Coordinates of C-alpha atoms in Angstrom, one line a residue:
M1 CA -10.3 -3.1 28.5
F2 CA -11.8 -5.8 26.1
E3 CA -8.9 -7.4 24.2
L4 CA -8.5 -10.7 22.3
E5 CA -5.5 -12.3 20.8
H6 CA -5.7 -13.0 17.1
P7 CA -4.3 -16.4 16.1
E8 CA -2.7 -15.1 12.9
I9 CA -0.6 -12.5 14.8
Q10 CA 0.3 -14.4 17.9
G11 CA 4.0 -14.1 18.7
R12 CA 4.3 -10.7 17.2
T13 CA 4.8 -9.2 20.6
E14 CA 8.1 -11.0 20.9
A15 CA 11.1 -8.9 20.1
P16 CA 11.8 -9.4 16.4
R17 CA 15.2 -9.2 14.8
R18 CA 15.7 -5.4 14.3
I19 CA 17.3 -5.8 10.9
E20 CA 17.2 -8.7 8.5
P21 CA 20.3 -9.5 6.6
L22 CA 21.1 -7.0 3.8
A23 CA 22.9 -7.8 0.5
K24 CA 24.3 -4.3 0.4
L25 CA 24.4 -1.3 2.8
P26 CA 22.0 1.4 1.5
I27 CA 23.6 4.8 2.0
F28 CA 23.1 8.3 0.7
W29 CA 26.4 10.0 0.0
S30 CA 26.9 13.7 -0.5
L31 CA 29.0 14.5 -3.5
A32 CA 28.6 18.3 -3.4
G33 CA 31.9 19.9 -4.5
K34 CA 33.7 16.6 -4.6
R35 CA 35.7 15.4 -7.6
V36 CA 34.5 12.2 -9.3
V37 CA 36.4 10.3 -12.1
V38 CA 34.5 8.9 -15.1
A39 CA 36.4 6.9 -17.7
G40 CA 34.8 6.2 -21.1
G41 CA 32.7 8.2 -23.5
S42 CA 29.7 5.9 -24.0
D43 CA 26.0 6.7 -23.4
A44 CA 26.1 4.5 -20.2
A45 CA 29.0 6.5 -18.9
A46 CA 27.2 9.8 -19.8
W47 CA 24.2 8.7 -17.8
K48 CA 26.4 8.1 -14.7
A49 CA 28.1 11.4 -15.3
E50 CA 24.8 13.3 -15.5
L51 CA 23.7 11.6 -12.3
L52 CA 26.9 12.6 -10.5
C53 CA 26.5 16.2 -11.7
A54 CA 23.0 16.3 -10.4
C55 CA 24.3 15.3 -7.0
G56 CA 26.7 18.3 -7.1
G57 CA 29.8 16.4 -8.1
E58 CA 32.7 17.9 -10.1
V59 CA 33.0 15.1 -12.8
S60 CA 36.3 14.6 -14.6
V61 CA 35.7 12.7 -17.8
F62 CA 38.7 10.8 -19.3
A63 CA 38.1 9.7 -22.9
P64 CA 39.5 10.6 -26.3
V65 CA 37.2 13.1 -28.0
S66 CA 36.7 10.6 -30.8
E67 CA 35.1 8.2 -28.3
L68 CA 32.6 10.6 -26.9
S69 CA 28.9 9.8 -27.7
S70 CA 26.7 12.6 -28.9
T71 CA 24.9 12.3 -25.5
F72 CA 28.1 12.9 -23.7
E73 CA 29.1 15.8 -25.9
A74 CA 25.7 17.5 -25.2
L75 CA 26.2 17.0 -21.5
I76 CA 29.7 18.5 -21.5
R77 CA 28.4 21.5 -23.5
R78 CA 25.6 22.1 -21.0
G79 CA 28.1 23.2 -18.3
P80 CA 27.2 23.3 -14.6
Q81 CA 23.6 22.0 -13.8
D82 CA 21.2 24.1 -11.9
G83 CA 22.2 23.7 -8.3
G84 CA 24.4 20.8 -9.2
G85 CA 28.0 20.1 -10.3
C86 CA 29.8 20.2 -13.7
C87 CA 31.3 17.9 -16.2
I88 CA 34.8 18.6 -17.4
H89 CA 36.3 16.6 -20.3
H90 CA 39.9 15.5 -20.6
D91 CA 40.8 14.4 -24.1
R92 CA 42.8 11.3 -23.1
P93 CA 42.4 7.9 -21.6
W94 CA 42.4 7.3 -17.9
A95 CA 45.8 6.6 -16.2
A96 CA 46.9 5.9 -12.6
D97 CA 47.3 9.7 -11.9
V98 CA 43.7 10.6 -12.4
F99 CA 42.5 9.2 -9.1
E100 CA 44.3 11.6 -6.8
G101 CA 41.8 13.6 -4.7
A102 CA 38.8 11.7 -6.2
A103 CA 35.9 10.7 -4.0
M104 CA 34.6 8.1 -6.5
A105 CA 35.6 6.4 -9.7
I106 CA 33.3 5.1 -12.5
A107 CA 34.3 3.4 -15.8
D108 CA 32.6 1.8 -18.8
C109 CA 35.1 -0.9 -20.0
E110 CA 34.8 -3.0 -23.1
D111 CA 36.3 -6.2 -21.6
D112 CA 37.3 -7.7 -18.2
T113 CA 41.0 -7.0 -18.7
D114 CA 40.3 -3.2 -18.9
A115 CA 37.8 -3.5 -16.1
A116 CA 40.2 -5.3 -13.8
A117 CA 43.0 -2.7 -14.5
F118 CA 40.7 0.2 -13.7
F119 CA 39.3 -1.6 -10.6
E120 CA 42.8 -2.4 -9.2
A121 CA 44.1 1.1 -9.9
A122 CA 41.2 2.8 -8.1
K123 CA 41.5 0.5 -5.2
A124 CA 45.2 1.1 -4.9
A125 CA 44.4 4.9 -4.7
G126 CA 41.8 4.3 -2.0
V127 CA 38.9 5.4 -4.2
P128 CA 35.6 3.6 -4.2
V129 CA 35.0 2.1 -7.7
N130 CA 32.2 0.9 -9.9
V131 CA 32.6 -0.6 -13.4
I132 CA 29.4 -0.3 -15.3
D133 CA 27.6 -3.7 -15.8
K134 CA 30.4 -5.7 -14.3
P135 CA 29.4 -6.5 -10.7
E136 CA 32.6 -8.4 -10.0
F137 CA 34.5 -5.1 -10.4
C138 CA 32.2 -3.0 -8.3
Q139 CA 32.7 -2.0 -4.6
F140 CA 29.2 -0.3 -4.7
Q141 CA 26.2 -0.3 -7.1
F142 CA 23.7 2.2 -8.3
G143 CA 20.0 1.5 -7.7
S144 CA 16.9 2.6 -9.7
I145 CA 16.0 6.0 -8.5
V146 CA 12.7 7.8 -7.7
N147 CA 13.6 11.5 -7.6
R148 CA 11.6 13.9 -5.5
S149 CA 14.7 15.5 -4.0
P150 CA 15.2 16.1 -1.2
V151 CA 13.1 12.9 -1.0
I152 CA 15.1 10.2 -2.8
V153 CA 14.1 6.5 -3.1
S154 CA 16.7 4.1 -4.4
I155 CA 15.9 0.4 -5.2
S156 CA 18.5 -2.4 -5.5
T157 CA 18.2 -6.1 -6.3
D158 CA 21.9 -6.6 -5.7
G159 CA 22.4 -6.8 -9.4
A160 CA 20.3 -9.9 -9.7
A161 CA 17.3 -8.4 -11.6
P162 CA 17.6 -4.8 -12.8
I163 CA 14.3 -5.1 -14.7
L164 CA 12.6 -6.0 -11.4
A165 CA 14.1 -2.9 -9.8
Q166 CA 12.8 -0.8 -12.7
A167 CA 9.4 -2.2 -12.3
I168 CA 9.4 -1.5 -8.5
R169 CA 10.6 2.1 -9.4
R170 CA 7.6 2.6 -11.7
R171 CA 5.2 1.4 -9.1
I172 CA 6.7 3.8 -6.5
E173 CA 6.6 6.6 -9.0
T174 CA 2.8 6.3 -9.0
L175 CA 2.6 6.5 -5.2
L176 CA 4.7 9.6 -4.8
P177 CA 3.1 12.8 -6.2
A178 CA 5.4 15.2 -8.0
A179 CA 4.4 17.9 -5.4
L180 CA 6.1 15.9 -2.7
K181 CA 9.4 17.7 -3.5
G182 CA 7.9 21.0 -2.3
W183 CA 6.5 19.5 0.8
A184 CA 9.9 17.9 1.7
I185 CA 11.6 21.2 1.3
L186 CA 9.0 22.8 3.6
A187 CA 9.5 20.0 6.1
H188 CA 13.2 20.7 6.2
R189 CA 12.5 24.4 6.8
L190 CA 10.0 23.6 9.6
R191 CA 12.1 21.0 11.4
D192 CA 13.9 23.3 13.9
V193 CA 10.7 25.2 14.7
V194 CA 8.8 21.9 15.4
S195 CA 11.7 20.6 17.6
E196 CA 11.7 23.8 19.6
R197 CA 8.0 24.1 20.1
L198 CA 6.8 20.5 20.5
Q199 CA 7.9 17.9 23.0
Q200 CA 9.6 14.8 21.6
G201 CA 7.3 11.8 21.2
A202 CA 3.5 11.9 20.6
P203 CA 3.2 15.7 20.1
R204 CA 5.8 15.9 17.4
R205 CA 4.6 12.7 15.7
A206 CA 1.0 14.1 15.7
F207 CA 2.2 17.2 14.0
W208 CA 4.2 15.4 11.3
E209 CA 1.3 13.0 10.7
R210 CA -0.9 15.9 10.0
F211 CA 1.8 17.4 7.8
V212 CA 2.1 14.1 5.8
D213 CA -1.7 13.8 5.5
R214 CA -1.8 17.2 3.9
A215 CA 1.2 16.6 1.7
F216 CA -0.4 13.5 0.2
A217 CA -3.9 15.0 0.1
E218 CA -3.1 18.1 -2.0
Q219 CA -2.3 18.0 -5.6
D220 CA 0.0 21.1 -5.5
G221 CA 3.0 22.0 -3.5
P222 CA 2.7 24.1 -0.4
D223 CA 2.3 27.9 -0.6
A224 CA 2.9 30.6 2.0
Q225 CA -0.6 30.1 3.5
A226 CA 0.0 26.4 4.0
E227 CA 3.3 27.1 5.8
L228 CA 1.5 29.6 8.1
E229 CA -1.3 27.1 8.9
L230 CA 1.2 24.4 9.7
L231 CA 3.2 26.8 12.0
S232 CA -0.1 27.6 13.8
L233 CA -0.4 23.9 14.6
T234 CA 2.8 23.9 16.5
A235 CA 1.5 26.7 18.7
E236 CA -1.7 24.9 19.1
N237 CA -0.1 21.7 20.2
T238 CA 1.9 23.4 23.0
A239 CA -1.3 24.0 24.9
G240 CA -1.4 20.4 26.0
P241 CA -2.7 17.0 24.8
K242 CA -5.6 17.1 22.3
I243 CA -8.4 14.7 21.7
G244 CA -7.3 12.2 19.0
R245 CA -9.3 11.0 16.1
V246 CA -10.8 7.9 14.5
T247 CA -10.4 6.7 10.9
L248 CA -12.8 4.0 9.7
V249 CA -10.8 2.1 7.1
G250 CA -11.9 -0.5 4.6
A251 CA -9.4 -3.4 4.4
G252 CA -10.9 -4.9 1.3
P253 CA -11.7 -8.6 1.0
G254 CA -8.3 -9.9 2.3
D255 CA -5.7 -9.6 -0.4
P256 CA -3.5 -6.6 0.5
E257 CA -3.2 -5.7 -3.2
Y258 CA -6.8 -4.5 -3.0
L259 CA -6.0 -1.8 -0.3
T260 CA -6.2 1.8 -1.4
L261 CA -3.2 4.1 -1.0
K262 CA -5.2 6.2 1.5
A263 CA -5.9 3.0 3.6
V264 CA -2.2 2.2 3.7
R265 CA -1.3 5.7 4.8
A266 CA -3.9 5.5 7.6
L267 CA -2.5 2.2 8.8
Q268 CA 1.0 3.6 8.8
C269 CA -0.1 6.6 11.0
A270 CA -2.2 4.6 13.5
D271 CA -1.5 4.5 17.2
V272 CA -4.2 1.9 17.8
I273 CA -5.8 -0.5 15.3
L274 CA -9.1 -2.1 16.2
F275 CA -9.5 -4.8 13.5
D276 CA -12.2 -7.2 12.5
D277 CA -11.8 -11.0 12.5
L278 CA -11.8 -11.1 8.7
V279 CA -8.9 -8.7 8.3
S280 CA -6.0 -10.7 6.9
A281 CA -2.5 -10.9 8.6
E282 CA -1.0 -9.6 5.3
V283 CA -3.0 -6.4 5.6
L284 CA -2.0 -5.9 9.2
E285 CA 1.7 -6.3 8.2
L286 CA 1.3 -2.9 6.4
A287 CA 0.5 -1.1 9.6
R288 CA 2.9 1.0 11.7
R289 CA 5.0 -1.4 13.7
E290 CA 4.5 0.5 17.0
A291 CA 0.7 0.6 16.7
K292 CA -1.3 -1.3 19.3
R293 CA -3.4 -4.0 17.5
M294 CA -6.6 -5.3 19.1
L295 CA -9.0 -7.9 17.6
V296 CA -12.6 -6.8 18.0
G297 CA -14.1 -9.3 15.5
K298 CA -17.6 -10.5 15.2
R299 CA -18.3 -13.9 13.6
G300 CA -21.5 -15.9 13.6
G301 CA -21.4 -18.8 16.0
R302 CA -18.2 -17.7 17.7
E303 CA -17.1 -15.6 20.7
S304 CA -17.5 -12.0 19.7
C305 CA -16.7 -8.5 20.9
R306 CA -19.9 -6.5 21.5
Q307 CA -20.5 -3.4 19.5
D308 CA -20.8 -1.4 22.7
D309 CA -17.3 -2.5 23.7
I310 CA -15.9 -1.4 20.4
N311 CA -17.6 2.0 20.7
R312 CA -16.2 2.5 24.1
M313 CA -12.6 1.5 23.0
M314 CA -12.7 4.0 20.1
I315 CA -13.8 6.8 22.4
D316 CA -11.4 6.0 25.2
F317 CA -8.4 5.8 22.9
A318 CA -9.3 8.9 21.0
R319 CA -9.8 10.9 24.2
S320 CA -6.4 9.9 25.3
G321 CA -5.0 11.6 22.2
R322 CA -4.5 8.5 20.0
H323 CA -5.2 8.1 16.3
V324 CA -7.5 5.1 16.2
V325 CA -7.9 3.1 13.0
R326 CA -11.1 1.1 13.0
L327 CA -10.1 -1.5 10.4
K328 CA -13.0 -3.3 8.7
S329 CA -13.1 -6.1 6.1
G330 CA -14.4 -4.9 2.7
D331 CA -15.9 -1.4 2.7
P332 CA -16.9 -0.1 6.2
M333 CA -20.0 1.5 4.7
I334 CA -21.4 -1.7 3.4
F335 CA -22.6 -4.1 6.1
G336 CA -19.8 -2.9 8.4
R337 CA -21.8 -1.2 11.1
A338 CA -20.0 2.1 10.2
G339 CA -23.3 3.9 10.6
E340 CA -23.6 2.9 14.3
E341 CA -20.0 3.9 15.0
I342 CA -20.2 7.2 13.2
T343 CA -23.3 8.1 15.3
V344 CA -21.5 7.4 18.5
L345 CA -18.3 9.3 17.5
D346 CA -20.4 12.3 16.4
R347 CA -22.3 12.3 19.6
E348 CA -19.1 12.2 21.7
G349 CA -17.4 15.0 19.6
I350 CA -14.7 12.7 18.3
A351 CA -13.3 13.7 14.9
F352 CA -13.5 11.0 12.3
D353 CA -13.1 10.3 8.7
V354 CA -13.8 7.3 6.4
V355 CA -11.5 5.5 4.0
P356 CA -13.7 3.3 1.7
G357 CA -12.5 -0.1 0.6
I358 CA -13.2 -2.6 -2.1
T359 CA -16.3 -4.5 -1.0
A360 CA -16.3 -8.3 -1.3
A361 CA -19.0 -8.3 -4.1
S362 CA -16.7 -6.2 -6.4
A363 CA -13.8 -8.5 -5.7
M364 CA -15.9 -11.5 -6.4
A365 CA -17.1 -10.1 -9.7
A366 CA -13.6 -9.3 -10.8
R367 CA -12.3 -12.7 -9.9
L368 CA -15.2 -14.5 -11.6
G369 CA -14.7 -12.3 -14.8
I370 CA -18.2 -10.8 -14.8
S371 CA -19.8 -7.4 -14.7
L372 CA -22.5 -7.1 -12.0
T373 CA -24.3 -4.6 -14.3
H374 CA -23.7 -6.1 -17.7
R375 CA -26.2 -4.1 -19.8
D376 CA -27.4 -7.3 -21.6
H377 CA -28.4 -8.9 -18.4
A378 CA -28.9 -6.4 -15.5
Q379 CA -30.2 -2.9 -15.0
S380 CA -29.7 -2.9 -11.2
V381 CA -27.5 -4.5 -8.6
R382 CA -28.4 -5.0 -5.0
F383 CA -26.3 -5.9 -2.0
V384 CA -28.4 -7.7 0.5
T385 CA -27.7 -8.9 4.0
G386 CA -28.3 -12.6 4.5
H387 CA -29.1 -12.4 8.2
A388 CA -30.5 -10.0 10.7
R389 CA -29.4 -9.4 14.3
D390 CA -30.9 -12.7 15.4
G391 CA -29.1 -14.6 12.7
R392 CA -32.3 -15.2 10.6
L393 CA -33.2 -13.7 7.3
P394 CA -34.4 -10.1 7.7
A395 CA -38.2 -10.1 7.8
N396 CA -38.6 -6.9 5.7
L397 CA -36.8 -7.9 2.5
D398 CA -38.8 -7.2 -0.7
W399 CA -38.5 -10.6 -2.3
R400 CA -40.7 -9.7 -5.2
S401 CA -38.4 -6.9 -6.2
L402 CA -35.3 -9.2 -5.7
A403 CA -36.8 -11.8 -8.0
E404 CA -37.3 -9.4 -10.9
L405 CA -35.6 -10.0 -14.2
G406 CA -32.7 -7.7 -14.9
T407 CA -31.6 -7.6 -11.2
T408 CA -28.3 -8.8 -9.9
S409 CA -28.4 -9.7 -6.2
V410 CA -25.4 -10.4 -4.0
F411 CA -26.2 -11.7 -0.5
Y412 CA -23.6 -11.1 2.2
M413 CA -23.4 -13.5 5.2
G414 CA -26.0 -15.7 3.7
G415 CA -24.4 -19.1 4.1
R416 CA -26.7 -20.4 6.9
T417 CA -29.8 -19.0 5.1
A418 CA -29.0 -20.0 1.6
T419 CA -31.8 -22.5 1.2
Q420 CA -34.3 -19.9 2.5
I421 CA -33.0 -17.3 0.0
R422 CA -33.6 -19.9 -2.7
D423 CA -37.1 -20.7 -1.6
H424 CA -38.2 -17.1 -1.3
L425 CA -36.9 -16.2 -4.8
L426 CA -38.5 -19.3 -6.3
G427 CA -41.7 -18.5 -4.5
E428 CA -41.8 -15.0 -6.2
G429 CA -41.4 -16.6 -9.6
M430 CA -37.7 -16.4 -10.3
P431 CA -36.8 -19.2 -12.7
G432 CA -35.0 -22.1 -11.1
A433 CA -32.5 -22.1 -14.0
T434 CA -31.3 -18.5 -13.1
A435 CA -27.5 -18.5 -12.7
A436 CA -26.1 -18.5 -9.2
V437 CA -22.7 -18.6 -7.6
I438 CA -21.3 -19.1 -4.2
V439 CA -17.8 -17.9 -3.3
S440 CA -16.2 -18.3 0.1
S441 CA -13.1 -16.5 1.3
V442 CA -13.1 -14.1 -1.6
A443 CA -9.5 -13.1 -2.8
R444 CA -7.8 -15.3 -0.2
P445 CA -5.6 -18.3 -0.8
Q446 CA -8.3 -20.7 0.4
E447 CA -11.0 -19.2 -1.9
R448 CA -13.6 -21.7 -3.1
R449 CA -16.2 -21.3 -5.8
W450 CA -19.4 -23.0 -6.8
I451 CA -21.2 -22.1 -10.1
G452 CA -24.6 -23.5 -10.9
K453 CA -28.4 -22.6 -10.9
L454 CA -30.7 -21.1 -8.3
I455 CA -32.6 -24.4 -7.9
E456 CA -29.3 -26.1 -6.9
L457 CA -28.3 -23.5 -4.3
G458 CA -28.8 -25.9 -1.4
A459 CA -26.4 -28.5 -2.9
G460 CA -23.9 -25.7 -3.6
I461 CA -23.8 -24.5 0.0
S462 CA -23.5 -28.1 1.2
E463 CA -20.4 -28.4 -1.0
I464 CA -18.9 -25.0 -0.1
G465 CA -19.9 -24.8 3.6
Y466 CA -20.2 -21.7 5.7
D467 CA -17.3 -21.9 8.1
E468 CA -15.6 -19.2 6.0
P469 CA -17.2 -16.0 4.9
V470 CA -19.6 -16.7 2.0
L471 CA -21.1 -14.5 -0.8
I472 CA -24.0 -15.7 -2.9
G473 CA -24.6 -14.1 -6.3
I474 CA -27.9 -14.6 -8.2
G475 CA -28.8 -13.2 -11.6
D476 CA -28.3 -13.7 -15.3
V477 CA -24.9 -11.9 -15.2
F478 CA -23.4 -14.9 -13.5
S479 CA -24.1 -17.2 -16.5
G480 CA -20.8 -16.0 -17.8
A481 CA -18.9 -16.6 -14.5
L482 CA -15.5 -18.2 -15.0
S483 CA -14.2 -21.0 -13.0
A484 CA -11.0 -20.8 -11.0
E485 CA -9.4 -23.0 -13.7
D486 CA -10.6 -20.7 -16.5
R487 CA -9.1 -17.7 -14.6
G488 CA -5.8 -19.4 -14.0
A489 CA -6.4 -19.7 -10.3
G490 CA -3.5 -19.6 -7.9
K491 CA -2.5 -22.3 -5.6
G492 CA -5.1 -23.1 -3.0
E493 CA -8.2 -22.0 -5.0
Q494 CA -10.8 -24.7 -5.4
Y495 CA -13.6 -24.9 -8.0
L496 CA -16.8 -26.7 -7.8
K497 CA -19.6 -26.7 -10.4
V498 CA -23.0 -28.4 -10.2
G499 CA -25.4 -28.8 -13.1

């Protein structure tokens, strides 16, 4: 089997520390039918009481009625929540006797003296205690919550940055569809059947991966038909090992922030990842830890894996029942040889799907602050390969068309042929003053940019070099390209301008 070690991930086969140090122990604690003490009548205390009721707790609120906020009064009038607990008001302050039989105690105290008294009394009674917004008087803390119960996500910053926790929660909210609640309930219902019908290990994991793919792919929750179809999969899987599948995934230009949600899900479901040389280590870090990772990159002037070897690996792994992710830089359908791989997979009867990625030209345009199709400058955009199989410029390029006004051209892999590209375009009448850019290592820490004119392209590539992946953009739209300095470039970005 053809396999190369990738320099960026060497050492990852060593046994890592199983768990890094944790500031707090994240636990999920059942409060169903248990008594919880809440002291204070503020809105903050009301929020905690409502949360505890939603968890099924029987909340005893101790506060004079005159101190109850309108929010708290409304909560108490509401009575038991649907499927949850209830909130019972006691018209008096807390005292040492309120902790008997309690599973938890919460208080909103005006000053540290009151907080310390509540804290010590609860501790003496053996009841876990939390004083709102006073970490020094808390044995546990509440996190920001994403609620898709029975799926619950809680985020903690150990009290250091609550606003950060809220920002993380908002981001996770966008990742988890509301319908996930229904799918999680169905998963709970199917768990025993799956355990009974499918062997532990690969068969069960394959079923649950298909379950998860469907849960995230469908906008609505599962209906009766979906449950029947999923149950049929458990019967199907008992017949023996099945042929696996291949997913062609676009990794984007390098920055993991450019990955699509579907790409991340594919990486986290993979058994084997065949990745290109240009895929960053940060992207690979998002993959399932147990997945076998194999470098199959192809770079000009360097030792490369042949396409026939890659095809054979995809087929062999898929036939052994694995889910293979063919991870390609950028978009697999743009200069990624996806067409050749799809043809082979289709011929061999291997199921496949494609997850598009952000191609390097789009990332380059975003980072330069320009539109590739600005209507004042361009009516078409063209992605052109800068070299053919033999490393030279393709012989069949329509240079007259590429030299037309109103055309934006982006040349991929054109570092070694940059001066020839310039000469062909000038020869077809494109003005030498036409704006041009060269960007290497787009969206990576070592990104470098040159901004100038077509006539100066040779000098530009001499400055930038072509040891790293290079994009060349030519057309009037690039006259507004912003330098790294103008864009507030991050550490490591370099900017060169000629002319």
